[in-house]
PDB file of C-alpha atoms in Angstrom:
ATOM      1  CA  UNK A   1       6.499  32.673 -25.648  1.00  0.00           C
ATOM      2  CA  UNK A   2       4.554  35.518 -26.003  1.00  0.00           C
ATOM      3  CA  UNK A   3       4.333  38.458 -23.787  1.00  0.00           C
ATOM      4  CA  UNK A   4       0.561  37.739 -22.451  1.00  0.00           C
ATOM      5  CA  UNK A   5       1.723  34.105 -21.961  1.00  0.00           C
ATOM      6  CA  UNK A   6       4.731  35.369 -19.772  1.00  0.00           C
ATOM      7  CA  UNK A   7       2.295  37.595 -17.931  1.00  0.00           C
ATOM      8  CA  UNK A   8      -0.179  35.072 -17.186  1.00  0.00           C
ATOM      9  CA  UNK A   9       2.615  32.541 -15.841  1.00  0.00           C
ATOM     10  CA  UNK A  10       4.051  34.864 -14.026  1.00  0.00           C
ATOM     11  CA  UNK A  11       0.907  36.068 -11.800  1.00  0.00           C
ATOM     12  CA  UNK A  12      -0.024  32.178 -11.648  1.00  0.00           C
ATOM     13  CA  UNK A  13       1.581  31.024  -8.630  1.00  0.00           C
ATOM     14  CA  UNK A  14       1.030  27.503  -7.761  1.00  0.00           C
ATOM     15  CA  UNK A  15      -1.807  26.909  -5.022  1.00  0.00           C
ATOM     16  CA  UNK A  16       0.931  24.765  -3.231  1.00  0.00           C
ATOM     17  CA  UNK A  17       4.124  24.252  -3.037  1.00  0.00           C
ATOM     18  CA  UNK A  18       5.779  20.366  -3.502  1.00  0.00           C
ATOM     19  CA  UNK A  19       7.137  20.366  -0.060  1.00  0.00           C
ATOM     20  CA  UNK A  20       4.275  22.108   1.931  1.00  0.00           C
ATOM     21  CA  UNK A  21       2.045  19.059   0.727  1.00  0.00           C
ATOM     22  CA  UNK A  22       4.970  17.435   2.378  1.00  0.00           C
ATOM     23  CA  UNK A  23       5.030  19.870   5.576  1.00  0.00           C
ATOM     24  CA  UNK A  24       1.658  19.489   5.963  1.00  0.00           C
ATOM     25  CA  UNK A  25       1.640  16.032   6.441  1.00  0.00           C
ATOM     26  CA  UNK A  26       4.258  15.842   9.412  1.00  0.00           C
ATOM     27  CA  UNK A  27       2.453  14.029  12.118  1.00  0.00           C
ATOM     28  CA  UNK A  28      -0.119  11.812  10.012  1.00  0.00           C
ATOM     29  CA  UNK A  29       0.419   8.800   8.204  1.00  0.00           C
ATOM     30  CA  UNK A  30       2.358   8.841   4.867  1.00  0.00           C
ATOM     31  CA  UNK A  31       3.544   6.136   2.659  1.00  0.00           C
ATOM     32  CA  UNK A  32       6.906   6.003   1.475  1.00  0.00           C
ATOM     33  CA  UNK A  33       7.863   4.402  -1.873  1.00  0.00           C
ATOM     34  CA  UNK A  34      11.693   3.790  -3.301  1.00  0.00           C
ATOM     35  CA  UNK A  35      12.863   3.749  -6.817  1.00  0.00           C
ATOM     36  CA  UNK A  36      13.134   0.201  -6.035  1.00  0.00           C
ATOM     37  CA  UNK A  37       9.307  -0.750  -5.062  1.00  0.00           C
ATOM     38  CA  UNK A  38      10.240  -1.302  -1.790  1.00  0.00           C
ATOM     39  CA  UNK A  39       7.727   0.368   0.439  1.00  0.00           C
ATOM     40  CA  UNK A  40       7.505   2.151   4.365  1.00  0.00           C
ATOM     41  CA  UNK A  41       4.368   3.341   5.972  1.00  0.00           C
ATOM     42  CA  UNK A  42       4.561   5.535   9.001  1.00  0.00           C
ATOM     43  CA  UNK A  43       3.639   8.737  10.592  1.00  0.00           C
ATOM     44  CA  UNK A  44       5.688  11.360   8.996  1.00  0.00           C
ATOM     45  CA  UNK A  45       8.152  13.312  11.993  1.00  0.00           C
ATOM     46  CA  UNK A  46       9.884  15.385   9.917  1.00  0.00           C
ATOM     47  CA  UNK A  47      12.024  15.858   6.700  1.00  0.00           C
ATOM     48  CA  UNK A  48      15.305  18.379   5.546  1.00  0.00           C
ATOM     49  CA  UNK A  49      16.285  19.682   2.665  1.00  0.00           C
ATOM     50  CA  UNK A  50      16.817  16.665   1.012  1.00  0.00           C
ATOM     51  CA  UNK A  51      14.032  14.856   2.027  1.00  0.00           C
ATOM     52  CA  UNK A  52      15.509  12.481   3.960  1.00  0.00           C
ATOM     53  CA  UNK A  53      12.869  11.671   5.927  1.00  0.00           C
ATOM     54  CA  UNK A  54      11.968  10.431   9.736  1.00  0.00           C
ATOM     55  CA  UNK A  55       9.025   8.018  10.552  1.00  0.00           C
ATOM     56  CA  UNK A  56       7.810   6.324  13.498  1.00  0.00           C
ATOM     57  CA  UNK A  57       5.945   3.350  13.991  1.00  0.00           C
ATOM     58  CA  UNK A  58       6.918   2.113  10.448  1.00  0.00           C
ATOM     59  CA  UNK A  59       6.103  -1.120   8.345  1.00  0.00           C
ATOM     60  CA  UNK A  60       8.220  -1.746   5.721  1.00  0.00           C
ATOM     61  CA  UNK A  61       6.925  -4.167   2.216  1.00  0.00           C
ATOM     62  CA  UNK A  62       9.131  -5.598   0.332  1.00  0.00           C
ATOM     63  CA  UNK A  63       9.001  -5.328  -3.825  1.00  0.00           C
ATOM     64  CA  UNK A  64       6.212  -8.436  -3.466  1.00  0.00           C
ATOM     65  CA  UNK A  65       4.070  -6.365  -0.651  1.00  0.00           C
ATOM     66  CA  UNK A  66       4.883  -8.574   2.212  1.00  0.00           C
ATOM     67  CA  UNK A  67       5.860  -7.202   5.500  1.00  0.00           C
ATOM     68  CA  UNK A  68       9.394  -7.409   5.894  1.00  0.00           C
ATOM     69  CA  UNK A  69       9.769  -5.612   9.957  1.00  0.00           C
ATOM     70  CA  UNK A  70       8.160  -3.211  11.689  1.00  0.00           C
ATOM     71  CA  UNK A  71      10.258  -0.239  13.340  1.00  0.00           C
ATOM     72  CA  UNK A  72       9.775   2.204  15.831  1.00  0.00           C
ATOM     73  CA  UNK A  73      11.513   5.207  14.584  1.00  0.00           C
ATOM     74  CA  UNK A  74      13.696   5.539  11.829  1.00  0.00           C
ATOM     75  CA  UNK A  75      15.845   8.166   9.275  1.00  0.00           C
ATOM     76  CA  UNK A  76      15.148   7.333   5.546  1.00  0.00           C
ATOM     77  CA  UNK A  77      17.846   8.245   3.133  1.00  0.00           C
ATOM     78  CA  UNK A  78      15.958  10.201  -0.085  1.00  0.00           C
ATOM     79  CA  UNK A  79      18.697   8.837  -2.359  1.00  0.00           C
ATOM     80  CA  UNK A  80      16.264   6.118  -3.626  1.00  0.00           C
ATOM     81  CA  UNK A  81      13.136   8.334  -2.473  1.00  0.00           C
ATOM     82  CA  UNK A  82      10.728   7.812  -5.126  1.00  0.00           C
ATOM     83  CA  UNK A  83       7.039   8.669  -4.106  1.00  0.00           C
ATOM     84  CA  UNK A  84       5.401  10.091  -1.078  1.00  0.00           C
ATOM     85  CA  UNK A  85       1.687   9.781  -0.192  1.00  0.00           C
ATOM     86  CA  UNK A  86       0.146  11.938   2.382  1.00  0.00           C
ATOM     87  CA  UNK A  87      -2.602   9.522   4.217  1.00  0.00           C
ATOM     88  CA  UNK A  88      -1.646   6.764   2.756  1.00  0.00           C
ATOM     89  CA  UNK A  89      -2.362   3.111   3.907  1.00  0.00           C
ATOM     90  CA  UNK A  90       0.268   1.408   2.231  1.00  0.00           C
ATOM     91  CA  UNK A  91      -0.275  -1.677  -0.102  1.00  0.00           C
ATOM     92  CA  UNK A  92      -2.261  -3.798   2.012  1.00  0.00           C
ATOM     93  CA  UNK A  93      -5.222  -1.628   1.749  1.00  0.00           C
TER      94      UNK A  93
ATOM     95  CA  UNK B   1       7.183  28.720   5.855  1.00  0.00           C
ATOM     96  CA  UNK B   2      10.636  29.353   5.654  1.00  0.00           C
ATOM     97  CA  UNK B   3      11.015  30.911   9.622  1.00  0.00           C
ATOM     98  CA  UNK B   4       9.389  28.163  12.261  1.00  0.00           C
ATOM     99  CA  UNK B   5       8.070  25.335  10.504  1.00  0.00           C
ATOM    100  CA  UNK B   6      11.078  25.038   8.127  1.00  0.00           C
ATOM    101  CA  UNK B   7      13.155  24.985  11.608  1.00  0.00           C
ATOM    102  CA  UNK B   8      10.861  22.436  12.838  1.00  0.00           C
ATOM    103  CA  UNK B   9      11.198  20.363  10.073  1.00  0.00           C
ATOM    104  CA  UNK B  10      14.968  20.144   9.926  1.00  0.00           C
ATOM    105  CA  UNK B  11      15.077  19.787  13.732  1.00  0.00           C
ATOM    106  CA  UNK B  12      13.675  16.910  13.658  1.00  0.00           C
ATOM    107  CA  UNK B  13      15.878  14.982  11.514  1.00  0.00           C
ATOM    108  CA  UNK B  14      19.117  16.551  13.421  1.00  0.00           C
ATOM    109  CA  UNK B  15      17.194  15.829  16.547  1.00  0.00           C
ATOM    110  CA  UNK B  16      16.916  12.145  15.433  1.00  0.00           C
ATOM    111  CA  UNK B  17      20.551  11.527  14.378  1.00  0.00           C
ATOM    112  CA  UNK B  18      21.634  13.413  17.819  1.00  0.00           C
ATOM    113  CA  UNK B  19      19.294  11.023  19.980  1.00  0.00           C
ATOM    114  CA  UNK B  20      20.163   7.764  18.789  1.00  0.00           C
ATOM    115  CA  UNK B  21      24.202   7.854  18.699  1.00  0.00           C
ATOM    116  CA  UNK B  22      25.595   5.280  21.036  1.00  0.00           C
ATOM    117  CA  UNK B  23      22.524   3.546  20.898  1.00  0.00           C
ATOM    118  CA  UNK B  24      21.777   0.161  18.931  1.00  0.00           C
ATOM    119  CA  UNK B  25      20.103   0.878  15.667  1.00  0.00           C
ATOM    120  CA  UNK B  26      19.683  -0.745  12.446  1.00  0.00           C
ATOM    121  CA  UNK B  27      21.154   0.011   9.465  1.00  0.00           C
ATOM    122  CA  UNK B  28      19.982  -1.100   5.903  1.00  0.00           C
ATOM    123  CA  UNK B  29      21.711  -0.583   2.789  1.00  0.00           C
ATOM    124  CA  UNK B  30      20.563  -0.360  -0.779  1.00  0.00           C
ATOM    125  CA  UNK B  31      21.407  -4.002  -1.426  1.00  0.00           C
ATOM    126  CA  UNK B  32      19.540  -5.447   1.260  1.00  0.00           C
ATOM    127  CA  UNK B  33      22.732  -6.094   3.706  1.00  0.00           C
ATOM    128  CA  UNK B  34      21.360  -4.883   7.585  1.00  0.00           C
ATOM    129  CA  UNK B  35      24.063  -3.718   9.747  1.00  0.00           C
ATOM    130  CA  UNK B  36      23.063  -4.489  13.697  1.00  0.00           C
ATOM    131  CA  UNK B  37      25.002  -2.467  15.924  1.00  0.00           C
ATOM    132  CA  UNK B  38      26.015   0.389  18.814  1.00  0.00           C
ATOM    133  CA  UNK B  39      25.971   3.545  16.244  1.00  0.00           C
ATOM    134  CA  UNK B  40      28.990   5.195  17.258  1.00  0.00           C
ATOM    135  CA  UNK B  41      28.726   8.364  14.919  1.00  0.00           C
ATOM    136  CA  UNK B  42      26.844   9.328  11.845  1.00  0.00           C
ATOM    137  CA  UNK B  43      27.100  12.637   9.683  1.00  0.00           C
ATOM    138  CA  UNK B  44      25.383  14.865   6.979  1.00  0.00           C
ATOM    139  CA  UNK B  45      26.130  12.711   4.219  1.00  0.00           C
ATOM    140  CA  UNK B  46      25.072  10.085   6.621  1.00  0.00           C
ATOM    141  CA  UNK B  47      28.069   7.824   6.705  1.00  0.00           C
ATOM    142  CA  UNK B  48      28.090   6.004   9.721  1.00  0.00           C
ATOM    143  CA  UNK B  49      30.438   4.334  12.072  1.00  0.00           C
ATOM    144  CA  UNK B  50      29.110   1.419  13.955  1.00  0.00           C
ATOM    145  CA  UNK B  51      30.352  -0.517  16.997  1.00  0.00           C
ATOM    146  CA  UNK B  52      30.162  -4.537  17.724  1.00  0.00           C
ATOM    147  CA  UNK B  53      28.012  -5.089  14.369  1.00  0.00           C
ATOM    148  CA  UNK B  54      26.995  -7.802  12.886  1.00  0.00           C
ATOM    149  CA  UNK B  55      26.277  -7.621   9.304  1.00  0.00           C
ATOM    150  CA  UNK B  56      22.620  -9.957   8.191  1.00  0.00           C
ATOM    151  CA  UNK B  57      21.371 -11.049   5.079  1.00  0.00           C
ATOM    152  CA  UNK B  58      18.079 -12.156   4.785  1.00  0.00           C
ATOM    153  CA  UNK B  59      18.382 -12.230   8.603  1.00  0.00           C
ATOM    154  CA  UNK B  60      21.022 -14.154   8.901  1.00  0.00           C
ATOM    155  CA  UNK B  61      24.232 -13.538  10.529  1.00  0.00           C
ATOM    156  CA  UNK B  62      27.189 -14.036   8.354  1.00  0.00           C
ATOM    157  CA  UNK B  63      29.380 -11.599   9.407  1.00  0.00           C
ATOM    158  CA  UNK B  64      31.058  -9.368  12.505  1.00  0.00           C
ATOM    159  CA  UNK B  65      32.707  -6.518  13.049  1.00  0.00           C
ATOM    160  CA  UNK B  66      34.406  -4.731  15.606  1.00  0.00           C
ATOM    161  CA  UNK B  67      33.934  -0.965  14.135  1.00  0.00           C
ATOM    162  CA  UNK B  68      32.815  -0.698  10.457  1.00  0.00           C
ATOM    163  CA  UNK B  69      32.186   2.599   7.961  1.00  0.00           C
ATOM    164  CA  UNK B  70      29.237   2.503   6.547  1.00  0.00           C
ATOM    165  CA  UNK B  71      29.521   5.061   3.352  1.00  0.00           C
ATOM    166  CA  UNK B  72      26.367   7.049   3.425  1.00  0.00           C
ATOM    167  CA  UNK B  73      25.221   6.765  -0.432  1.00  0.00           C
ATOM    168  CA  UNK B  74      24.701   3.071   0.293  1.00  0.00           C
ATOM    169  CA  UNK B  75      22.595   3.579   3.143  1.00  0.00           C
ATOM    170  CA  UNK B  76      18.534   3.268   3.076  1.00  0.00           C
ATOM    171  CA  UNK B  77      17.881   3.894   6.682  1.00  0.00           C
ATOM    172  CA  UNK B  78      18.772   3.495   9.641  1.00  0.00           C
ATOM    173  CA  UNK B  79      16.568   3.070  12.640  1.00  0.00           C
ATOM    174  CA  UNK B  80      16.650   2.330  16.474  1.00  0.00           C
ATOM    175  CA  UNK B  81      16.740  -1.542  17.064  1.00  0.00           C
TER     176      UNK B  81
END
């Protein structure tokens, strides 16, 4: 790498940061999806470190998009965590 | 970012964990089992001990238990019944 290249990478700094997208979604809808396909939509409570994540009022979809329950409040482990999307509706939409 | 919303943030899944012990929740695991019970503790790797459970597969009953460990690298949520 040359030295300009190092420069310019190094006064770049990203516009924002993975997990503020994340932050700033706490409190609107967001659409979880596992490594598996399996699917949650909620509104996002709050996250940690991990991004384990809590949501309320949350539909979950099977891998074949059909509703499997509907919960009020629950703790999602990030193990299989694959793909968050800020405003999303979820797969019926 | 790091000070109050970072607190915020982590609060609330601390907060969540702390609100719903000895409460019934529902527990699901990677391979579809659901655990139905009175959570009776849970921790940061969230392995969880659950009272009078019943374990369901594709909501059906098939088995239950007293107290059960649930290790937490199996576990895909768990939420208030």
């Amino acid at each position: 790498m040359s030295a300009e290249n190092k420069e310019a990478q190094d006064t770049e700094v990203p516009q924002i940061l993975p997990l503020e997208l994340i932050d700033k979604s706490i409190g609107t809808k967001i659409w979880a999806i596992m490594s598996d396909f399996h699917e949650f939509v909620g509104t996002l409570e709050g996250f940690d470190d991990f991004v384990n994540i809590v949501l309320s009022d949350v539909t979950e979809y099977d891998v074949s998009k059909k509703v499997v329950s509907k919960k009020s409040k629950m703790l999602l482990s990030s193990r299989n965590l694959a793909m968050l999307v800020p405003g999303g509706d979820g797969p019926d939409f | 970012m790091d000070t109050e919303e970072q607190k915020k943030t982590t609060n609330s899944v601390a907060n969540y964990l702390s609100g719903i012990t000895s409460s019934p929740v529902i527990v699901k695991l990677n391979n579809g089992f659901e655990y139905h019970g009175i959570l009776s503790s849970i921790d940061g790797f969230m392995n969880i001990v659950l009272e009078k459970c019943s374990e369901q597969v594709g909501s059906k009953v098939v088995k239950n238990y007293n107290e059960l460990f649930l290790r937490g690298n199996n576990v895909m949520y768990i939420s208030q019944a």
